[in-house]
mmCIF file of C-alpha atoms and ligand atoms in Angstrom:
data_model
loop_
_atom_site.group_PDB
_atom_site.id
_atom_site.type_symbol
_atom_site.label_atom_id
_atom_site.label_comp_id
_atom_site.label_asym_id
_atom_site.label_seq_id
_atom_site.Cartn_x
_atom_site.Cartn_y
_atom_site.Cartn_z
ATOM 1 C CA MET A 232 -14.552 14.604 1.336
ATOM 2 C CA LYS A 233 -15.019 16.148 -2.551
ATOM 3 C CA THR A 234 -11.920 16.791 -4.586
ATOM 4 C CA ARG A 235 -11.507 17.185 -8.082
ATOM 5 C CA ILE A 236 -10.109 13.795 -7.946
ATOM 6 C CA THR A 237 -13.179 12.362 -6.007
ATOM 7 C CA GLU A 238 -14.826 13.508 -8.397
ATOM 8 C CA LEU A 239 -12.905 12.858 -11.544
ATOM 9 C CA LEU A 240 -12.443 9.127 -10.618
ATOM 10 C CA GLY A 241 -15.956 8.746 -8.766
ATOM 11 C CA ILE A 242 -14.642 7.169 -5.128
ATOM 12 C CA GLU A 243 -15.883 8.142 -1.830
ATOM 13 C CA HIS A 244 -12.282 9.053 -0.351
ATOM 14 C CA PRO A 245 -9.628 10.362 -1.681
ATOM 15 C CA ILE A 246 -6.980 7.745 -1.107
ATOM 16 C CA PHE A 247 -5.689 5.267 -3.267
ATOM 17 C CA GLN A 248 -4.067 1.761 -2.390
ATOM 18 C CA ALA A 249 -0.673 2.398 -4.348
ATOM 19 C CA ALA A 250 0.261 0.236 -6.995
ATOM 20 C CA MET A 251 2.923 -2.238 -5.417
ATOM 21 C CA SER A 252 4.467 -5.277 -7.834
ATOM 22 C CA TRP A 253 3.652 -8.099 -6.181
ATOM 23 C CA ALA A 254 1.763 -7.509 -2.930
ATOM 24 C CA SER A 255 -0.855 -5.721 -5.268
ATOM 25 C CA SER A 256 -0.941 -7.855 -7.699
ATOM 26 C CA ASN A 257 -4.113 -10.043 -6.408
ATOM 27 C CA ALA A 258 -8.031 -9.201 -6.843
ATOM 28 C CA GLU A 259 -8.042 -9.148 -2.688
ATOM 29 C CA LEU A 260 -6.213 -6.195 -1.891
ATOM 30 C CA VAL A 261 -7.807 -3.806 -4.438
ATOM 31 C CA ILE A 262 -11.216 -5.171 -4.198
ATOM 32 C CA ALA A 263 -11.065 -4.501 -0.258
ATOM 33 C CA VAL A 264 -9.585 -1.125 -1.323
ATOM 34 C CA SER A 265 -12.350 0.096 -3.229
ATOM 35 C CA ASN A 266 -15.362 -1.759 -1.860
ATOM 36 C CA ALA A 267 -13.942 0.902 1.256
ATOM 37 C CA GLY A 268 -14.323 3.649 -0.927
ATOM 38 C CA GLY A 269 -10.877 4.079 -2.106
ATOM 39 C CA LEU A 270 -8.876 3.631 -5.186
ATOM 40 C CA GLY A 271 -7.690 0.308 -5.106
ATOM 41 C CA VAL A 272 -5.470 -0.571 -7.900
ATOM 42 C CA LEU A 273 -3.650 -3.552 -9.482
ATOM 43 C CA ALA A 274 -0.357 -3.790 -10.310
ATOM 44 C CA GLY A 275 0.137 -5.365 -13.393
ATOM 45 C CA GLY A 276 4.138 -5.177 -14.320
ATOM 46 C CA PRO A 277 5.392 -8.683 -12.881
ATOM 47 C CA MET A 278 1.874 -10.306 -14.108
ATOM 48 C CA ARG A 279 1.502 -12.918 -16.599
ATOM 49 C CA PRO A 280 -1.058 -11.884 -19.322
ATOM 50 C CA ALA A 281 -3.129 -14.737 -18.365
ATOM 51 C CA ASP A 282 -3.290 -14.099 -15.065
ATOM 52 C CA PHE A 283 -3.780 -10.519 -15.175
ATOM 53 C CA GLU A 284 -6.893 -10.994 -17.331
ATOM 54 C CA LYS A 285 -8.435 -13.695 -14.999
ATOM 55 C CA THR A 286 -7.695 -10.682 -11.550
ATOM 56 C CA LEU A 287 -9.342 -7.529 -13.909
ATOM 57 C CA LYS A 288 -12.624 -10.634 -14.087
ATOM 58 C CA ALA A 289 -12.351 -11.509 -10.240
ATOM 59 C CA ILE A 290 -12.243 -7.268 -9.351
ATOM 60 C CA LYS A 291 -14.657 -6.706 -11.577
ATOM 61 C CA THR A 292 -17.015 -9.253 -10.192
ATOM 62 C CA GLY A 293 -15.792 -8.510 -6.359
ATOM 63 C CA THR A 294 -16.907 -4.461 -6.400
ATOM 64 C CA ASN A 295 -18.229 -2.692 -8.705
ATOM 65 C CA LYS A 296 -16.809 0.763 -7.770
ATOM 66 C CA PRO A 297 -13.701 2.464 -9.309
ATOM 67 C CA PHE A 298 -10.586 0.585 -9.364
ATOM 68 C CA GLY A 299 -7.151 1.050 -11.103
ATOM 69 C CA VAL A 300 -4.333 -0.628 -12.825
ATOM 70 C CA ASN A 301 -1.098 0.151 -13.179
ATOM 71 C CA ILE A 302 1.282 -0.832 -16.243
ATOM 72 C CA PRO A 303 4.173 0.209 -16.528
ATOM 73 C CA LEU A 304 4.650 1.007 -19.904
ATOM 74 C CA ASN A 305 8.062 0.505 -20.354
ATOM 75 C CA ASN A 306 7.692 -3.236 -19.647
ATOM 76 C CA SER A 307 7.940 -5.808 -22.486
ATOM 77 C CA LYS A 308 4.480 -7.256 -22.072
ATOM 78 C CA ALA A 309 3.114 -3.865 -21.640
ATOM 79 C CA PRO A 310 1.714 -3.977 -25.388
ATOM 80 C CA GLN A 311 -0.190 -7.176 -24.446
ATOM 81 C CA LEU A 312 -1.218 -5.985 -20.741
ATOM 82 C CA LEU A 313 -2.675 -2.681 -22.325
ATOM 83 C CA ASP A 314 -5.061 -4.757 -24.677
ATOM 84 C CA ILE A 315 -6.507 -6.840 -22.301
ATOM 85 C CA ALA A 316 -7.028 -3.702 -19.604
ATOM 86 C CA HIS A 317 -8.647 -2.140 -22.732
ATOM 87 C CA GLU A 318 -10.895 -5.036 -24.137
ATOM 88 C CA ALA A 319 -11.906 -4.881 -19.861
ATOM 89 C CA ARG A 320 -12.342 -1.507 -20.045
ATOM 90 C CA ILE A 321 -11.122 -0.396 -16.973
ATOM 91 C CA PRO A 322 -12.143 2.432 -15.425
ATOM 92 C CA VAL A 323 -8.644 3.744 -13.936
ATOM 93 C CA MET A 324 -5.124 3.510 -15.396
ATOM 94 C CA ILE A 325 -2.326 4.740 -13.926
ATOM 95 C CA ALA A 326 1.198 4.932 -15.761
ATOM 96 C CA SER A 327 4.399 4.639 -14.598
ATOM 97 C CA GLN A 328 7.810 4.996 -16.570
ATOM 98 C CA GLY A 329 7.124 5.721 -20.158
ATOM 99 C CA GLY A 330 4.890 8.527 -22.230
ATOM 100 C CA PRO A 331 1.304 8.289 -22.586
ATOM 101 C CA ARG A 332 0.701 10.238 -25.650
ATOM 102 C CA GLU A 333 0.078 7.213 -28.336
ATOM 103 C CA HIS A 334 -2.218 5.673 -25.933
ATOM 104 C CA LEU A 335 -4.726 8.202 -24.411
ATOM 105 C CA ALA A 336 -7.289 8.372 -27.663
ATOM 106 C CA ARG A 337 -7.387 4.666 -27.308
ATOM 107 C CA PHE A 338 -8.310 4.315 -23.820
ATOM 108 C CA ARG A 339 -10.613 8.046 -23.289
ATOM 109 C CA GLY A 340 -12.313 5.637 -26.325
ATOM 110 C CA ILE A 341 -13.699 4.317 -23.177
ATOM 111 C CA GLY A 342 -14.057 6.117 -20.641
ATOM 112 C CA THR A 343 -10.976 5.565 -18.807
ATOM 113 C CA LYS A 344 -9.661 8.035 -17.173
ATOM 114 C CA TRP A 345 -5.598 7.977 -17.303
ATOM 115 C CA LEU A 346 -3.407 8.954 -14.212
ATOM 116 C CA HIS A 347 -0.039 9.478 -15.169
ATOM 117 C CA VAL A 348 3.182 8.761 -12.103
ATOM 118 C CA VAL A 349 5.944 11.064 -12.286
ATOM 119 C CA ALA A 350 8.710 12.058 -10.236
ATOM 120 C CA TYR A 351 10.321 15.518 -12.125
ATOM 121 C CA VAL A 352 8.510 18.599 -12.711
ATOM 122 C CA GLU A 353 9.285 18.706 -16.061
ATOM 123 C CA HIS A 354 7.944 15.227 -16.477
ATOM 124 C CA ALA A 355 4.715 16.175 -14.577
ATOM 125 C CA LYS A 356 4.757 19.069 -17.365
ATOM 126 C CA LYS A 357 5.359 17.169 -19.919
ATOM 127 C CA ALA A 358 2.274 14.836 -18.913
ATOM 128 C CA GLU A 359 0.308 17.245 -18.387
ATOM 129 C CA ALA A 360 1.406 18.675 -21.986
ATOM 130 C CA ALA A 361 -0.007 15.396 -23.559
ATOM 131 C CA GLY A 362 -2.859 15.511 -21.936
ATOM 132 C CA VAL A 363 -3.175 13.013 -19.108
ATOM 133 C CA ASP A 364 -5.761 13.322 -16.816
ATOM 134 C CA ALA A 365 -4.499 13.799 -13.381
ATOM 135 C CA LEU A 366 -0.767 13.084 -12.016
ATOM 136 C CA VAL A 367 0.485 11.347 -9.015
ATOM 137 C CA VAL A 368 4.098 12.702 -7.851
ATOM 138 C CA ASP A 369 6.468 10.394 -6.022
ATOM 139 C CA GLY A 370 8.782 11.551 -3.135
ATOM 140 C CA ALA A 371 12.230 10.051 -2.304
ATOM 141 C CA GLU A 372 10.705 9.267 0.767
ATOM 142 C CA ALA A 373 8.737 6.567 -2.069
ATOM 143 C CA GLY A 374 9.133 2.284 -0.877
ATOM 144 C CA GLY A 375 9.860 0.948 -4.831
ATOM 145 C CA HIS A 376 12.069 3.376 -7.612
ATOM 146 C CA PRO A 377 11.726 6.720 -6.185
ATOM 147 C CA PRO A 378 12.862 10.081 -8.005
ATOM 148 C CA PRO A 379 17.038 9.210 -8.459
ATOM 149 C CA ASN A 380 17.418 12.973 -7.325
ATOM 150 C CA GLU A 381 16.308 12.206 -4.034
ATOM 151 C CA VAL A 382 13.822 15.342 -3.776
ATOM 152 C CA GLY A 383 11.517 14.378 -0.633
ATOM 153 C CA THR A 384 7.626 14.297 -0.953
ATOM 154 C CA LEU A 385 6.886 17.643 1.095
ATOM 155 C CA VAL A 386 8.886 19.672 -1.702
ATOM 156 C CA LEU A 387 8.270 17.659 -4.825
ATOM 157 C CA VAL A 388 4.449 17.758 -4.083
ATOM 158 C CA ARG A 389 4.703 22.016 -3.379
ATOM 159 C CA ARG A 390 6.437 22.677 -6.481
ATOM 160 C CA VAL A 391 4.379 20.379 -8.611
ATOM 161 C CA VAL A 392 1.341 21.454 -7.113
ATOM 162 C CA LYS A 393 2.286 24.511 -7.958
ATOM 163 C CA ALA A 394 3.876 23.961 -11.906
ATOM 164 C CA VAL A 395 0.615 22.360 -13.039
ATOM 165 C CA LYS A 396 -2.933 22.884 -13.901
ATOM 166 C CA LEU A 397 -4.344 19.215 -13.041
ATOM 167 C CA PRO A 398 -4.745 17.563 -10.217
ATOM 168 C CA VAL A 399 -2.461 15.805 -8.009
ATOM 169 C CA VAL A 400 -1.984 12.189 -6.124
ATOM 170 C CA ALA A 401 0.825 12.618 -3.659
ATOM 171 C CA SER A 402 2.982 9.594 -2.921
ATOM 172 C CA GLY A 403 5.919 8.466 -0.620
ATOM 173 C CA GLY A 404 5.448 8.533 2.848
ATOM 174 C CA ILE A 405 2.719 8.714 3.476
ATOM 175 C CA ALA A 406 0.853 6.550 6.100
ATOM 176 C CA ASP A 407 -1.585 7.521 8.519
ATOM 177 C CA GLY A 408 -4.136 10.325 8.346
ATOM 178 C CA ALA A 409 -2.070 12.884 9.354
ATOM 179 C CA GLY A 410 0.033 12.711 6.822
ATOM 180 C CA VAL A 411 -3.073 12.912 4.703
ATOM 181 C CA ALA A 412 -3.997 16.239 5.999
ATOM 182 C CA ALA A 413 -0.385 17.669 5.290
ATOM 183 C CA MET A 414 -0.323 15.932 1.512
ATOM 184 C CA LEU A 415 -4.189 18.088 0.846
ATOM 185 C CA ALA A 416 -2.734 21.058 2.880
ATOM 186 C CA LEU A 417 0.581 21.366 -0.172
ATOM 187 C CA GLY A 418 -2.548 21.530 -2.134
ATOM 188 C CA ALA A 419 -2.130 17.719 -3.622
ATOM 189 C CA GLU A 420 -5.854 16.181 -3.990
ATOM 190 C CA ALA A 421 -5.461 12.706 -3.372
ATOM 191 C CA VAL A 422 -3.142 10.515 -1.466
ATOM 192 C CA GLN A 423 -1.245 7.652 -2.314
ATOM 193 C CA LEU A 424 -0.183 4.768 -0.294
ATOM 194 C CA GLY A 425 2.004 1.465 -0.522
ATOM 195 C CA THR A 426 4.497 0.464 2.360
ATOM 196 C CA ARG A 427 1.055 1.037 4.763
ATOM 197 C CA PHE A 428 -1.124 -1.716 2.777
ATOM 198 C CA ILE A 429 1.662 -4.451 2.844
ATOM 199 C CA ALA A 430 0.971 -4.757 6.322
ATOM 200 C CA THR A 431 -2.329 -5.685 4.835
ATOM 201 C CA PRO A 432 -4.311 -9.875 4.965
ATOM 202 C CA GLU A 433 -4.748 -8.836 1.632
ATOM 203 C CA ALA A 434 -0.935 -8.009 0.545
ATOM 204 C CA SER A 435 -0.102 -11.054 -1.865
ATOM 205 C CA VAL A 436 3.794 -10.740 -0.357
ATOM 206 C CA HIS A 437 5.184 -13.116 2.250
ATOM 207 C CA ASP A 438 4.815 -13.553 5.733
ATOM 208 C CA ALA A 439 8.455 -12.443 6.220
ATOM 209 C CA TYR A 440 8.456 -9.219 4.391
ATOM 210 C CA LYS A 441 5.391 -8.274 6.660
ATOM 211 C CA ALA A 442 7.491 -8.644 9.747
ATOM 212 C CA ALA A 443 9.770 -6.706 7.964
ATOM 213 C CA VAL A 444 8.303 -3.953 7.470
ATOM 214 C CA LEU A 445 6.881 -4.223 10.854
ATOM 215 C CA LYS A 446 9.343 -3.931 12.517
ATOM 216 C CA ALA A 447 11.632 -1.089 10.583
ATOM 217 C CA ASP A 448 12.007 2.090 11.842
ATOM 218 C CA VAL A 449 12.309 5.377 9.753
ATOM 219 C CA GLY A 450 15.748 4.620 9.250
ATOM 220 C CA ASP A 451 15.950 1.200 7.937
ATOM 221 C CA THR A 452 15.925 2.063 4.310
ATOM 222 C CA ALA A 453 18.655 2.320 2.033
ATOM 223 C CA PHE A 454 18.269 3.820 -1.117
ATOM 224 C CA VAL A 455 20.416 1.215 -3.481
ATOM 225 C CA GLY A 456 21.590 1.326 -7.597
ATOM 226 C CA ARG A 457 22.216 4.986 -6.644
ATOM 227 C CA GLY A 458 23.370 6.305 -10.921
ATOM 228 C CA GLY A 459 21.134 4.340 -12.154
ATOM 229 C CA HIS A 460 17.470 3.213 -11.507
ATOM 230 C CA PRO A 461 17.526 3.362 -7.591
ATOM 231 C CA VAL A 462 15.618 0.922 -4.925
ATOM 232 C CA ARG A 463 14.056 2.118 -1.664
ATOM 233 C CA GLN A 464 14.097 -1.511 0.404
ATOM 234 C CA LEU A 465 14.744 -2.330 3.600
ATOM 235 C CA ARG A 466 18.041 -2.708 4.718
ATOM 236 C CA ASN A 467 19.129 -6.003 4.705
ATOM 237 C CA ALA A 468 22.432 -8.199 4.427
ATOM 238 C CA PHE A 469 21.692 -7.175 0.207
ATOM 239 C CA SER A 470 21.813 -3.666 0.233
ATOM 240 C CA GLU A 471 25.012 -3.963 2.602
ATOM 241 C CA LYS A 472 26.556 -5.729 0.473
ATOM 242 C CA TYR A 473 25.734 -3.522 -2.141
ATOM 243 C CA SER A 474 26.524 -0.412 -0.148
ATOM 244 C CA LEU A 475 30.146 -1.937 0.926
ATOM 245 C CA ARG A 476 31.258 -2.701 -2.637
ATOM 246 C CA GLU A 477 29.234 1.013 -3.287
ATOM 247 C CA LYS A 478 32.343 2.982 -0.972
ATOM 248 C CA ALA A 479 34.802 0.632 -2.251
ATOM 249 C CA GLY A 480 34.730 2.083 -5.951
ATOM 250 C CA ALA A 481 33.405 -1.380 -7.076
ATOM 251 C CA THR A 482 33.199 -0.428 -11.238
ATOM 252 C CA LYS A 483 29.945 0.522 -12.646
ATOM 253 C CA ASP A 484 29.705 -2.615 -14.098
ATOM 254 C CA GLU A 485 30.170 -4.623 -11.024
ATOM 255 C CA LEU A 486 27.480 -2.692 -9.035
ATOM 256 C CA GLU A 487 24.796 -3.391 -12.080
ATOM 257 C CA ALA A 488 25.525 -7.248 -11.388
ATOM 258 C CA LEU A 489 25.565 -7.004 -7.666
ATOM 259 C CA PHE A 490 22.084 -4.919 -8.128
ATOM 260 C CA ASN A 491 20.040 -7.377 -10.809
ATOM 261 C CA SER A 492 21.917 -10.257 -8.167
ATOM 262 C CA ALA A 493 18.647 -9.838 -6.313
ATOM 263 C CA THR A 494 14.737 -9.309 -7.216
ATOM 264 C CA LEU A 495 11.447 -8.311 -5.165
ATOM 265 C CA LYS A 496 10.117 -11.275 -6.269
ATOM 266 C CA GLN A 497 12.963 -13.540 -4.408
ATOM 267 C CA ALA A 498 11.723 -11.324 -1.206
ATOM 268 C CA ALA A 499 7.752 -10.932 -1.661
ATOM 269 C CA LEU A 500 6.897 -14.409 -2.764
ATOM 270 C CA GLU A 501 10.240 -16.735 -1.308
ATOM 271 C CA GLY A 502 10.385 -14.521 1.493
ATOM 272 C CA ASP A 503 13.928 -14.235 1.269
ATOM 273 C CA VAL A 504 13.684 -10.757 3.185
ATOM 274 C CA ALA A 505 17.921 -11.169 3.552
ATOM 275 C CA TRP A 506 19.289 -11.071 0.111
ATOM 276 C CA GLY A 507 15.874 -10.363 -1.375
ATOM 277 C CA LYS A 508 15.050 -6.484 -2.936
ATOM 278 C CA VAL A 509 11.994 -5.991 0.191
ATOM 279 C CA GLU A 510 10.916 -2.755 -1.251
ATOM 280 C CA ALA A 511 9.139 -0.638 0.931
ATOM 281 C CA GLY A 512 9.077 3.320 2.229
ATOM 282 C CA GLN A 513 10.720 4.939 5.024
ATOM 283 C CA SER A 514 6.868 5.339 6.002
ATOM 284 C CA ALA A 515 7.700 1.773 7.459
ATOM 285 C CA GLY A 516 9.074 3.114 10.271
ATOM 286 C CA LEU A 517 5.013 4.810 11.016
ATOM 287 C CA VAL A 518 3.555 1.062 10.740
ATOM 288 C CA ASP A 519 3.296 -1.630 13.863
ATOM 289 C CA GLU A 520 0.450 -4.025 13.091
ATOM 290 C CA ILE A 521 -1.370 -5.350 10.059
ATOM 291 C CA LEU A 522 -4.929 -4.906 9.909
ATOM 292 C CA PRO A 523 -7.575 -5.586 7.306
ATOM 293 C CA ALA A 524 -7.124 -3.296 4.375
ATOM 294 C CA ALA A 525 -10.643 -1.826 5.210
ATOM 295 C CA GLU A 526 -9.527 -1.127 8.435
ATOM 296 C CA VAL A 527 -6.843 1.119 7.079
ATOM 297 C CA MET A 528 -9.243 2.779 4.939
ATOM 298 C CA ARG A 529 -11.540 3.169 8.018
ATOM 299 C CA ARG A 530 -8.969 4.757 10.031
ATOM 300 C CA LEU A 531 -7.184 6.938 7.401
ATOM 301 C CA VAL A 532 -10.138 8.661 7.251
ATOM 302 C CA ASN A 533 -10.782 9.398 11.173
ATOM 303 C CA GLU A 534 -7.323 10.107 11.528
ATOM 304 C CA LEU A 535 -7.837 13.091 8.465
ATOM 305 C CA GLU A 536 -10.763 14.154 9.985
ATOM 306 C CA GLU A 537 -9.205 14.533 13.592
ATOM 307 C CA ALA A 538 -6.084 15.935 11.563
ATOM 308 C CA ARG A 539 -8.445 18.767 10.015
ATOM 309 C CA LYS A 540 -10.181 19.088 13.408
ATOM 310 C CA ARG A 541 -6.834 19.799 15.117
ATOM 311 C CA LEU A 542 -5.640 22.217 12.373
ATOM 312 C CA SER A 543 -8.780 24.260 12.600
ATOM 313 C CA ALA A 544 -8.936 24.252 16.163
HETATM 314 C C1 FMN B 1445 7.043 -3.294 -3.142
HETATM 315 C C2 FMN B 1445 7.010 -2.093 -4.084
HETATM 316 C C3 FMN B 1445 6.489 -2.386 -4.655
HETATM 317 C C4 FMN B 1445 5.905 -1.243 -5.667
HETATM 318 N N1 FMN B 1445 5.656 -1.537 -7.106
HETATM 319 C C5 FMN B 1445 5.492 -0.318 -8.472
HETATM 320 C C6 FMN B 1445 4.591 -0.569 -9.614
HETATM 321 O O1 FMN B 1445 4.736 -2.617 -10.140
HETATM 322 N N2 FMN B 1445 4.319 -0.103 -9.840
HETATM 323 C C7 FMN B 1445 4.764 1.710 -9.714
HETATM 324 O O2 FMN B 1445 4.059 2.496 -10.867
HETATM 325 N N3 FMN B 1445 4.835 2.073 -8.482
HETATM 326 C C8 FMN B 1445 4.763 0.340 -7.763
HETATM 327 N N4 FMN B 1445 5.947 1.434 -6.256
HETATM 328 C C9 FMN B 1445 6.025 2.079 -5.407
HETATM 329 C C10 FMN B 1445 3.885 3.194 -5.290
HETATM 330 O O3 FMN B 1445 3.466 2.781 -6.242
HETATM 331 C C11 FMN B 1445 4.350 3.975 -4.458
HETATM 332 O O4 FMN B 1445 4.401 5.121 -5.560
HETATM 333 C C12 FMN B 1445 5.146 3.883 -3.220
HETATM 334 O O5 FMN B 1445 4.948 2.761 -2.547
HETATM 335 C C13 FMN B 1445 4.482 5.555 -2.373
HETATM 336 O O6 FMN B 1445 5.182 5.321 -1.342
HETATM 337 P P1 FMN B 1445 5.172 4.095 0.366
HETATM 338 O O7 FMN B 1445 5.633 3.178 -0.371
HETATM 339 O O8 FMN B 1445 6.365 5.610 1.316
HETATM 340 O O9 FMN B 1445 4.002 4.559 0.505
HETATM 341 C C14 FMN B 1445 6.479 0.251 -5.217
HETATM 342 C C15 FMN B 1445 6.432 0.296 -3.786
HETATM 343 C C16 FMN B 1445 6.293 -0.519 -3.151
HETATM 344 C C17 FMN B 1445 6.859 -0.480 -1.853
#
């Protein structure tokens, strides 16, 4: 299927594996998705610069297809990671959390396509004015850091598609080909899936994390940290404690300290799925088996085709 995004990036299918700190901070997942005709995306945020550089080399050895790199621009290591990504002449940048303007000319110079993650229509317009090539639009169902105002993907994607001329990649709550078809119907020209790709052998998170994603139903996530920089994660002892303290009227400082006491790394690397931040989207309720990433891609493409036939019948 051809869209402006598949044409822009030179990929076969309009499907991205979303950047996920730790889960996609490795070469294997990125290589598997890109080789299957989608866009694998390396999450550079939590990586040490030396590991980031090594992993980029491994990805380039493992695939000659386009792949993406995510760098949160407000990260303290961002300047170093950007230099390494530039040196490696990465084909696609998926930048988040911060302004793209000052980096565009340098990356354009080496042919990188720059996509920007946004969660508000105002930010979409700003990124378009700055000159990015496309937008990734993240709705409230998403795992990780969804929009604090909790506007869902269905509404937000449609709103942004109508507000900008740039092609849009829909993100948040998509787990199968029917979800992909729904987003394309809204006017998105590709989709990105995070949680679905956690349940793959290639995702570099602890087995207990993957098991928790399989077990979760659609209502089993919590939105933790309202009023700040909230995360969507699976409900667990940590999120319950946070919610109880929130309801009890705990001070902002207490809630902030509690929020910072749990980390994604704790869940992802140590397997502490009770007290760590087990970041995952509502789409966890649509994921019930661990499949190789290439098989996930194959099924997504087939299901998309089935959905299109169903709609045109
Ligand atoms: C475990 C996890 C880690 C994430 N880390 C990042 C990240 O480092 N950078 C980023 O831009 N988005 C990150 N996200 C958000 C994803 O890129 C994507 O927007 C989200 O997973 C889409 O929603 P879905 O999980 O319902 O598919 C993360 C999401 C998850 C589940």
